[in-house]
Every structure is written in structure tokens, then in C-alpha cells.
PDB file of C-alpha atoms in Angstrom:
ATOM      1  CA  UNK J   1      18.186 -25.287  17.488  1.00 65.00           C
ATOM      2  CA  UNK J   2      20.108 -26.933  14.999  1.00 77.00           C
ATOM      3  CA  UNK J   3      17.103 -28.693  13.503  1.00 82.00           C
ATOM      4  CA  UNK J   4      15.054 -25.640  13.688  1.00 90.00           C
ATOM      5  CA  UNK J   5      17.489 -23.140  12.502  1.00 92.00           C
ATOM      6  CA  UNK J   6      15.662 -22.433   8.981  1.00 93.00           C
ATOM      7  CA  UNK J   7      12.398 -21.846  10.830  1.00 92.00           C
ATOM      8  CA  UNK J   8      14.702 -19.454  13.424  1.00 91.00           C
ATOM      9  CA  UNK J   9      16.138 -17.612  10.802  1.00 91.00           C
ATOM     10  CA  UNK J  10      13.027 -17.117   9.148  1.00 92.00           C
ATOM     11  CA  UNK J  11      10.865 -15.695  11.917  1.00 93.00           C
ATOM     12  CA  UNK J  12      14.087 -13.213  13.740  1.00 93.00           C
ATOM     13  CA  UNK J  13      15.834 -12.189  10.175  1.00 94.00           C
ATOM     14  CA  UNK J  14      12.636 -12.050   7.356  1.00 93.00           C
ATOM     15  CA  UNK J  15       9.985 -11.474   9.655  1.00 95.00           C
ATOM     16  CA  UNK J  16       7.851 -14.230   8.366  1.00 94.00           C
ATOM     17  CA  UNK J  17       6.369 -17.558   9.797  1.00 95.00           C
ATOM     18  CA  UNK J  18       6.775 -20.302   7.435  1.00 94.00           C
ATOM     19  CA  UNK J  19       4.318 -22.340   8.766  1.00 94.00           C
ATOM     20  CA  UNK J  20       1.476 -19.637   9.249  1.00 94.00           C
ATOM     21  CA  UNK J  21       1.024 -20.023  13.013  1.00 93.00           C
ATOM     22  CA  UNK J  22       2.596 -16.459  14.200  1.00 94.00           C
ATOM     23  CA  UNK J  23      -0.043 -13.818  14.195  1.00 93.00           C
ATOM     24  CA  UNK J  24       1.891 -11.020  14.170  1.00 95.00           C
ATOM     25  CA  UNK J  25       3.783 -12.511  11.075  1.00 96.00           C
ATOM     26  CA  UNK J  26       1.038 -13.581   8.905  1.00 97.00           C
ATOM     27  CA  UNK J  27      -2.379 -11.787   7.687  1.00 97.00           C
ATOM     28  CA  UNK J  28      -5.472 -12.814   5.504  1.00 98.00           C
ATOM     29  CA  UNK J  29      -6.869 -11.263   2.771  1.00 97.00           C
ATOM     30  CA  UNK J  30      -9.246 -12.526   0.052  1.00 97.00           C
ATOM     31  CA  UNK J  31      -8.398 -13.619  -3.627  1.00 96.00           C
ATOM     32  CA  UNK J  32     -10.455 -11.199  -5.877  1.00 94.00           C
ATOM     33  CA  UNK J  33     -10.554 -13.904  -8.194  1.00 94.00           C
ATOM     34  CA  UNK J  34     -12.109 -16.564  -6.494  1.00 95.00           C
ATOM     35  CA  UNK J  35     -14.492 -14.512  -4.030  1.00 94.00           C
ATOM     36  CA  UNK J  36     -18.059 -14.870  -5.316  1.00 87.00           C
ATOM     37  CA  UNK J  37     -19.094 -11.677  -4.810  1.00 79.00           C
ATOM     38  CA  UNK J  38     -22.560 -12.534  -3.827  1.00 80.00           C
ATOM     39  CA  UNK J  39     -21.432 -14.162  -0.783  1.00 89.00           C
ATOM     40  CA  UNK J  40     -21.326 -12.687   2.665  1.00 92.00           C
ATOM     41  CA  UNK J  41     -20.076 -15.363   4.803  1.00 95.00           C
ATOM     42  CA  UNK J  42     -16.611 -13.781   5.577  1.00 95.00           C
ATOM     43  CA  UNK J  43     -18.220 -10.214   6.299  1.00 94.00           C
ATOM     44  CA  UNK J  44     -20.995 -11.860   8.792  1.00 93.00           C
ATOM     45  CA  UNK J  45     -18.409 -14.079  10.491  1.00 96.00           C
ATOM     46  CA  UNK J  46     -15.531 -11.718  11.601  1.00 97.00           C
ATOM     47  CA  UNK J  47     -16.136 -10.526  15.192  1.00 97.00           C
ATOM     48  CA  UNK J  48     -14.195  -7.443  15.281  1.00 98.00           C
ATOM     49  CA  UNK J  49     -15.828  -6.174  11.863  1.00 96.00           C
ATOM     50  CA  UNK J  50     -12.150  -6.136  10.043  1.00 97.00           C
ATOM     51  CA  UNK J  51     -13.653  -7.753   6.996  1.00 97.00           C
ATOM     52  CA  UNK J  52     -15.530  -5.075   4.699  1.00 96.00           C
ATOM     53  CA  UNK J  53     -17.735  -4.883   1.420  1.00 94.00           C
ATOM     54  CA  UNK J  54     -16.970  -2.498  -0.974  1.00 92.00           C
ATOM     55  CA  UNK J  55     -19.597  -0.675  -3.710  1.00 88.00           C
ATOM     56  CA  UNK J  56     -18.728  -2.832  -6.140  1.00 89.00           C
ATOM     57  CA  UNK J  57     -19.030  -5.610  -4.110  1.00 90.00           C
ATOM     58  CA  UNK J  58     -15.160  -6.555  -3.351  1.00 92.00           C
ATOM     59  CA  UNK J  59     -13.902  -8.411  -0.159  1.00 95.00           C
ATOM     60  CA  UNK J  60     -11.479  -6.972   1.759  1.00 96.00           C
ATOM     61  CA  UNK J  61      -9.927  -7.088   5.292  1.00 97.00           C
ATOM     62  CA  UNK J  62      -8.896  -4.296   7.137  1.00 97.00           C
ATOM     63  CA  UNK J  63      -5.526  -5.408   8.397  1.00 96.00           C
ATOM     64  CA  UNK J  64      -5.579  -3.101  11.430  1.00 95.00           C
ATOM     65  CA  UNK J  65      -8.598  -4.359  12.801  1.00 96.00           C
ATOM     66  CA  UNK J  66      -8.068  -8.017  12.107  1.00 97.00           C
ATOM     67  CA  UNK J  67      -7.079 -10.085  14.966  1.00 97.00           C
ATOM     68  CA  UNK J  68      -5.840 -13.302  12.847  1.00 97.00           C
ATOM     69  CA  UNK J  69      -8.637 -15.688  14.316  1.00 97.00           C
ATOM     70  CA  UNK J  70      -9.144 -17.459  10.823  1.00 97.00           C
ATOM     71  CA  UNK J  71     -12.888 -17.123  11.155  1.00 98.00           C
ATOM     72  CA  UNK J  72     -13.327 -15.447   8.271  1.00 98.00           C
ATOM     73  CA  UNK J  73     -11.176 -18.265   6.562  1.00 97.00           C
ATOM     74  CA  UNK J  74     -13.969 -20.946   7.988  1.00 97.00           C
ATOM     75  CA  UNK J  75     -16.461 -19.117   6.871  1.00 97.00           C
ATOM     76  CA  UNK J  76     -15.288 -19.313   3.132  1.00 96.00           C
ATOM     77  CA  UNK J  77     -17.424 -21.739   1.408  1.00 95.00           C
ATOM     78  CA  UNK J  78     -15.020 -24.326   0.213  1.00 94.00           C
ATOM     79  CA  UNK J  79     -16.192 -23.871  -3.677  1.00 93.00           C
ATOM     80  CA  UNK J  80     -14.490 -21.073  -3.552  1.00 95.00           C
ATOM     81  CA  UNK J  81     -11.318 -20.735  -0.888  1.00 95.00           C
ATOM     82  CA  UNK J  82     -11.071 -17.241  -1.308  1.00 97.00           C
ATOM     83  CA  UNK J  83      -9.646 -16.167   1.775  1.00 97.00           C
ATOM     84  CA  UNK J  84      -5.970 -16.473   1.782  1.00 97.00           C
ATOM     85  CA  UNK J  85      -3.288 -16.777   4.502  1.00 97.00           C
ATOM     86  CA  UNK J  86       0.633 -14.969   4.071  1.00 97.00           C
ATOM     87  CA  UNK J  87       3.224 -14.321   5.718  1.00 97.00           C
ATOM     88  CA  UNK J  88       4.661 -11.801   5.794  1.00 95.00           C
ATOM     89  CA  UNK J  89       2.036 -10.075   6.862  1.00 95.00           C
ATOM     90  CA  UNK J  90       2.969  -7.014   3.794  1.00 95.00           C
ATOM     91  CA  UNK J  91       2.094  -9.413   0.935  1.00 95.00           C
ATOM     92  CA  UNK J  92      -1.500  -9.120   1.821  1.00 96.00           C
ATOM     93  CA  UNK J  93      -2.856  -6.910  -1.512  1.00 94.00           C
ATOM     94  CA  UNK J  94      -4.289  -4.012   0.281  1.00 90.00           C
ATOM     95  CA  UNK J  95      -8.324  -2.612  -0.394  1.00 90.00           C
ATOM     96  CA  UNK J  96      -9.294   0.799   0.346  1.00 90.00           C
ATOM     97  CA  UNK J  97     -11.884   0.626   3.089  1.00 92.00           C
ATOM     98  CA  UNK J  98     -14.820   2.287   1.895  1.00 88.00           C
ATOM     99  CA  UNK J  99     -15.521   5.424   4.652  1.00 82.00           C
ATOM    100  CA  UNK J 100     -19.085   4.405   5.443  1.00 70.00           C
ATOM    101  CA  UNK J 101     -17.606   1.072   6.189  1.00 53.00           C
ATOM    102  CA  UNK J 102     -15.248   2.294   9.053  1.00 53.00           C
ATOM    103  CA  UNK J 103     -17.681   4.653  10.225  1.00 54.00           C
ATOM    104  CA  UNK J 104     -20.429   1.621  10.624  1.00 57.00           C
ATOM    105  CA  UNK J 105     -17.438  -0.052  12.129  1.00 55.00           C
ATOM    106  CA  UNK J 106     -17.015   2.479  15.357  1.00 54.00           C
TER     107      UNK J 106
END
């Protein structure tokens, strides 16, 4: 424990995972500014749907839906590494989910 005791603290007191392993501490979302909008590969990718499109064309991930596989993160072409990894889980910049988007969803 005594070598650990940072990562301890971390994970019981903040409710964060410093090294982005946790799932229930961490969540992804996608960096407006480097998503090429164009580009589908996160939405195709995710198998429980959690990753959305909205009018204008924005990425977003629906954090209640996402089970933290990383697929979406994969699926990112590297030109652009626009899916992002936090922890805590509440930094994640939340998108509205367009409604025609959760209802295609169910």
C-alpha cells in the first residue's frame, strides 16, 4: 500500500483513476475541435449505439449508454484523435442527444 497510496487515495477519496483503467471512473467523449465532421467511424463502431450525430454534424457520446469499451477510441482515425479519455468521469463536456437519435437507439 505504501507504494500505491497516491493511486489509493485517488480512486476511494476523488473518485478518479489516474491511469484510465477503471470504467466506472473514467468516460470518453470527442474533442469538437479535432473531430472531422465528415467522418463516421466512431458512430459505426460503438456496439451499444452510445455514440450519436447531431444536425449539425457534432460527435457526441451518450454517457449512459456507453459501456467504456474504447471502440469508438480505435475507430478514430489517427489524423485526427478526437475521441478523448477522462477521469473523472464528470469532465466529459456533455452534448444534447438529438431525440430522433435516442428514439433510433431503442
Amino acid at each position: 500500500m505504501r507504494y500505491f497510496l497516491d493511486e489509493y487515495e485517488a480512486h476511494v477519496n476523488e473518485k478518479r483513476c489516474p491511469g484510465m483503467t477503471c470504467r466506472k471512473l473514467t468516460a470518453f467523449y470527442i474533442d469538437l475541435e479535432k473531430c472531422a465532421r465528415g467522418c463516421d467511424a466512431c458512430v459505426g463502431c460503438c456496439p451499444v449505439e452510445a455514440v450519436f450525430t447531431t444536425s449539425n454534424r457534432k460527435k457526441g457520446i451518450d454517457q449512459v449508454l456507453c459501456v467504456k469499451c474504447g471502440e469508438c477510441m480505435v475507430a478514430c482515425p489517427p489524423d485526427y484523435d478526437a475521441v478523448m479519455k477522462v477521469s473523472p468521469p464528470e469532465l466529459a463536456p456533455v452534448i444534447e442527444r438529438p431525440k430522433e437519435a435516442v428514439e433510433d437507439s431503442k
